[in-house]
């Protein structure tokens, strides 16, 4: 296990280093003048030259990347103009062009909203998706399976923004069961936090649960057809024990692994849901940064999302091995 963890850690660090090179090259070395973007359209050439000097854009591309990497590992100083020097602690992702706010601090401010959305949706898609998939597999060929198949196909084919709009119009506008969602931090009011995230949770959870229902069904049917399951039945082991103790564990293993990866992706991938319901998370921050061409914010959020996905992949491997004893760590 120790060797596996060290190997996955080394691989994750290599992937993150490669990702930083690619992201930095795409956004900072692409055609365009970051100094003009940071200064604004009304700046004269002298002001743009001053901003370029403050941002270190007069240095070579390699030197700029090494300073960027230094900021990630050890922090760095940033010139704020008029002799003002701003220090950014590691991991430093730079300063926003719009308000000179540290990108790391901006991400940490927006991360709780994204985690709130992702965790709630995770619970829904696991409970609904895995439960539906298991029931569909165990009731194979009956009316229950047909009804659940239609439901999962509807969930798979419904775009998340369409479902979200339908819920807003039906629940909030027509029936008026809930007010239109407004994000409230958990630390301020836990009850309002839950009520205002209920519709986003249902929207994202229902969309993802359809995928997990299909995966759980196919995995359960495959496991039930394996030789060791037939052996247990031949020795007279009860059907309930066969299903709960042996079949379900092997069938749920890929679901657990995929959930870890999807949760990592959800950290920055719920852009439509966050934008639709006005949740100030990382996805919405990324879209806002792209809209105003705030390169440090875009690069920082992309790297944060990449880090979450890489870490989730490593956790998924460990969870898969823990859930399925047939897996060998290499």
XYZ file of C-alpha atoms in Angstrom:
330
model
C 0.000 0.000 0.000
C 2.812 2.433 0.866
C 4.493 1.781 -2.467
C 1.209 2.322 -4.290
C 0.536 5.617 -2.483
C 4.048 6.902 -3.227
C 3.739 5.885 -6.862
C 0.356 7.597 -7.251
C 1.661 10.709 -5.468
C 4.632 10.951 -7.815
C 2.377 10.483 -10.820
C -0.053 13.108 -9.545
C 2.754 15.654 -9.055
C 4.039 14.983 -12.573
C 0.548 15.449 -14.013
C 0.082 18.709 -12.099
C 3.467 20.015 -13.288
C 2.548 19.181 -16.893
C -0.850 20.811 -16.417
C 0.754 23.993 -15.085
C 3.025 24.204 -18.153
C 0.118 23.690 -20.559
C -2.233 26.110 -18.816
C 0.438 28.783 -18.407
C 1.460 28.488 -22.041
C -2.112 28.636 -23.342
C -3.137 31.711 -21.380
C 0.045 33.725 -20.891
C 1.944 32.987 -24.096
C -1.072 33.133 -26.410
C -1.483 36.117 -28.767
C -2.564 39.246 -26.917
C -1.127 41.685 -24.411
C -1.816 40.824 -20.742
C -0.553 44.288 -19.769
C -3.279 45.966 -21.831
C -5.861 43.574 -20.370
C -4.728 44.395 -16.842
C -4.503 48.140 -17.437
C -7.698 48.599 -19.441
C -8.619 50.042 -22.811
C -8.173 53.682 -21.759
C -4.514 53.343 -20.755
C -1.908 55.158 -22.802
C 1.322 53.442 -23.983
C 3.305 54.757 -21.011
C 0.828 53.300 -18.530
C 0.771 49.975 -20.384
C 4.586 49.869 -20.301
C 4.517 50.517 -16.563
C 2.010 47.700 -15.992
C 4.087 45.387 -18.176
C 7.094 46.105 -15.978
C 5.062 45.499 -12.794
C 3.805 42.147 -14.079
C 7.275 41.047 -15.196
C 6.141 40.641 -18.806
C 9.417 42.069 -20.126
C 11.230 38.927 -19.001
C 11.606 35.801 -21.110
C 8.808 33.229 -21.259
C 10.893 30.704 -19.299
C 11.701 33.249 -16.604
C 8.027 34.177 -16.286
C 7.025 30.525 -15.873
C 9.760 29.905 -13.291
C 8.511 32.884 -11.276
C 4.993 31.496 -11.571
C 6.225 28.100 -10.343
C 8.150 29.791 -7.527
C 4.939 31.447 -6.423
C 3.185 28.082 -6.275
C 5.936 26.497 -4.192
C 7.333 29.309 -2.049
C 5.290 32.458 -2.630
C 6.398 35.652 -4.336
C 6.234 39.448 -4.217
C 4.077 41.428 -6.609
C 4.433 45.080 -7.523
C 1.228 46.993 -6.894
C 2.451 50.249 -8.389
C 3.607 53.487 -6.743
C 6.357 51.605 -4.940
C 3.849 49.292 -3.240
C 4.968 45.650 -2.926
C 2.352 42.977 -2.276
C 3.431 39.614 -0.873
C 1.591 36.466 -1.894
C 2.099 33.363 0.241
C 2.425 29.914 -1.309
C 0.602 28.550 -3.149
C 0.496 31.877 -4.959
C -1.589 31.950 -8.139
C -1.080 35.642 -8.781
C -3.363 38.650 -8.414
C -6.589 39.413 -10.230
C -6.354 42.026 -12.971
C -9.699 43.479 -11.884
C -9.154 44.248 -8.193
C -5.616 43.087 -7.248
C -7.151 40.381 -5.036
C -5.063 37.257 -4.496
C -6.394 34.486 -6.737
C -5.708 31.899 -4.030
C -7.873 33.839 -1.583
C -10.583 34.254 -4.219
C -10.650 30.498 -4.842
C -10.795 29.736 -1.113
C -13.704 32.184 -0.753
C -15.676 30.510 -3.555
C -14.753 26.898 -2.717
C -17.320 26.396 0.124
C -20.218 27.161 -2.234
C -18.956 24.646 -4.786
C -18.323 22.000 -2.125
C -21.824 22.547 -0.759
C -23.320 21.944 -4.187
C -21.107 18.957 -4.999
C -21.585 17.161 -1.667
C -25.374 17.468 -1.749
C -25.530 16.281 -5.349
C -23.174 13.395 -4.487
C -25.542 12.127 -1.788
C -28.535 12.318 -4.131
C -26.920 10.597 -7.087
C -25.522 7.804 -4.914
C -28.777 7.133 -3.053
C -31.070 7.475 -6.062
C -28.725 6.138 -8.729
C -27.334 3.127 -6.879
C -30.714 2.258 -5.355
C -32.448 2.471 -8.725
C -29.749 0.418 -10.436
C -29.815 -2.350 -7.822
C -33.615 -2.535 -7.855
C -33.648 -2.630 -11.642
C -31.092 -5.481 -11.714
C -32.840 -7.548 -9.045
C -36.249 -7.070 -10.723
C -34.956 -7.821 -14.179
C -37.652 -8.466 -16.769
C -40.511 -7.029 -14.720
C -42.576 -3.877 -14.810
C -40.345 -2.276 -12.202
C -37.292 -2.616 -14.410
C -39.097 -1.146 -17.412
C -40.329 1.846 -15.434
C -36.897 2.497 -13.942
C -35.271 2.150 -17.387
C -37.598 4.806 -18.793
C -36.819 7.064 -15.829
C -33.041 6.712 -16.226
C -33.249 7.313 -19.978
C -35.251 10.487 -19.303
C -32.623 11.613 -16.809
C -29.783 10.897 -19.227
C -31.449 12.723 -22.106
C -32.538 15.838 -20.180
C -29.968 18.669 -20.233
C -29.175 19.973 -16.780
C -30.164 23.559 -17.585
C -33.565 22.427 -18.943
C -34.269 20.474 -15.757
C -33.136 23.409 -13.632
C -35.370 25.852 -15.497
C -38.364 23.505 -15.202
C -37.820 23.188 -11.446
C -37.506 26.966 -11.044
C -40.659 27.664 -13.036
C -42.694 24.887 -11.410
C -41.566 24.928 -7.784
C -40.718 28.616 -7.371
C -42.891 30.499 -9.882
C -46.032 28.373 -10.385
C -46.493 26.406 -7.149
C -44.516 28.885 -5.009
C -43.396 26.143 -2.644
C -39.932 27.686 -2.387
C -38.521 31.162 -2.983
C -36.058 31.609 -5.801
C -32.694 30.269 -4.553
C -30.194 32.692 -3.071
C -27.007 31.163 -1.731
C -26.602 31.449 2.042
C -23.351 30.198 3.661
C -23.690 27.222 5.984
C -22.038 29.122 8.832
C -24.657 31.900 8.700
C -27.897 29.896 8.607
C -27.780 26.086 8.127
C -31.531 25.842 7.503
C -31.586 28.506 4.784
C -28.381 27.036 3.354
C -30.142 23.705 2.819
C -33.417 25.135 1.506
C -31.691 27.387 -1.015
C -29.505 24.536 -2.289
C -32.328 22.000 -2.519
C -33.237 22.705 -6.153
C -29.570 22.820 -7.325
C -28.955 19.527 -5.516
C -31.972 17.891 -7.163
C -31.046 19.281 -10.588
C -27.464 18.075 -10.531
C -28.170 14.905 -8.539
C -30.969 13.701 -10.825
C -28.870 14.314 -13.922
C -25.942 12.303 -12.514
C -28.081 9.585 -10.874
C -29.300 8.373 -14.269
C -25.716 7.514 -15.218
C -25.100 5.726 -11.928
C -28.332 3.778 -12.200
C -27.262 2.346 -15.560
C -23.745 1.628 -14.311
C -24.992 -0.081 -11.140
C -27.505 -2.183 -13.063
C -24.999 -3.453 -15.618
C -22.330 -4.042 -12.963
C -24.763 -5.936 -10.715
C -25.967 -8.165 -13.542
C -22.365 -8.892 -14.529
C -21.426 -9.776 -10.945
C -24.476 -11.997 -10.446
C -23.431 -14.018 -13.505
C -19.901 -14.776 -12.228
C -18.760 -18.233 -11.145
C -18.297 -17.514 -7.441
C -21.912 -16.312 -7.160
C -23.149 -19.539 -8.737
C -20.926 -21.475 -6.317
C -22.459 -19.737 -3.294
C -25.930 -20.570 -4.576
C -24.958 -24.175 -5.222
C -23.797 -24.522 -1.611
C -27.198 -23.347 -0.431
C -26.347 -19.816 0.649
C -29.513 -17.708 0.859
C -30.277 -15.333 -1.979
C -30.320 -12.308 0.319
C -26.875 -13.156 1.689
C -25.513 -13.773 -1.801
C -26.748 -10.401 -3.007
C -25.890 -8.235 0.017
C -22.580 -9.800 1.078
C -21.009 -10.740 -2.233
C -22.761 -9.414 -5.344
C -23.381 -5.853 -4.177
C -19.822 -5.308 -2.989
C -18.338 -6.235 -6.347
C -20.999 -4.315 -8.255
C -20.673 -1.110 -6.239
C -16.858 -0.959 -6.493
C -16.784 0.795 -9.899
C -19.553 3.124 -8.707
C -17.420 4.215 -5.741
C -14.412 4.818 -7.963
C -16.406 6.787 -10.520
C -18.047 8.849 -7.763
C -14.657 10.020 -6.526
C -13.650 11.119 -10.024
C -17.010 12.796 -10.700
C -16.869 14.615 -7.391
C -13.434 15.990 -8.281
C -14.724 17.046 -11.683
C -17.785 18.587 -10.055
C -15.540 21.014 -8.149
C -15.289 23.056 -11.319
C -17.622 21.316 -13.718
C -20.996 22.464 -12.368
C -20.784 25.687 -14.387
C -24.323 25.552 -15.765
C -25.903 24.753 -12.406
C -23.969 27.475 -10.589
C -24.774 30.052 -13.264
C -28.455 29.072 -13.425
C -29.031 29.278 -9.669
C -26.604 32.138 -8.993
C -24.269 30.095 -6.782
C -20.952 31.960 -6.299
C -18.755 28.894 -6.820
C -15.642 28.088 -8.805
C -17.529 27.359 -12.008
C -19.201 30.756 -12.030
C -15.879 32.379 -11.068
C -14.241 30.732 -14.084
C -16.948 31.990 -16.432
C -16.715 35.516 -14.998
C -12.915 35.442 -15.384
C -13.188 34.356 -19.023
C -15.795 37.045 -19.706
C -13.509 39.886 -18.564
C -10.284 38.110 -19.681
C -8.874 38.026 -16.143
C -6.008 35.647 -16.939
C -4.686 35.016 -13.389
C -8.190 34.069 -12.212
C -8.746 31.764 -15.191
C -5.359 30.066 -14.778
C -5.784 29.731 -11.011
C -9.265 28.206 -11.202
C -8.226 25.794 -13.974
C -5.244 24.626 -11.912
C -7.454 24.248 -8.830
C -9.918 22.146 -10.808
C -7.087 20.055 -12.264
C -5.688 19.463 -8.781
C -9.108 18.336 -7.546
C -9.487 15.902 -10.455
C -6.000 14.424 -9.983
C -6.507 13.964 -6.246
C -9.929 12.444 -6.845
C -8.412 9.963 -9.306
C -5.866 8.824 -6.730
C -8.569 8.474 -4.060
C -10.723 6.542 -6.533
C -7.978 3.956 -7.013
C -7.714 3.414 -3.255
C -11.482 3.174 -2.802
C -11.779 0.712 -5.680
C -9.142 -1.540 -4.145
C -10.801 -1.332 -0.717
C -14.238 -2.165 -2.114
C -13.177 -5.039 -4.394
C -10.679 -7.522 -2.954
C -9.967 -8.901 -6.425
C -8.081 -5.710 -7.306
C -4.318 -5.855 -6.856
C -2.404 -2.681 -6.082
C 0.501 -2.250 -8.488
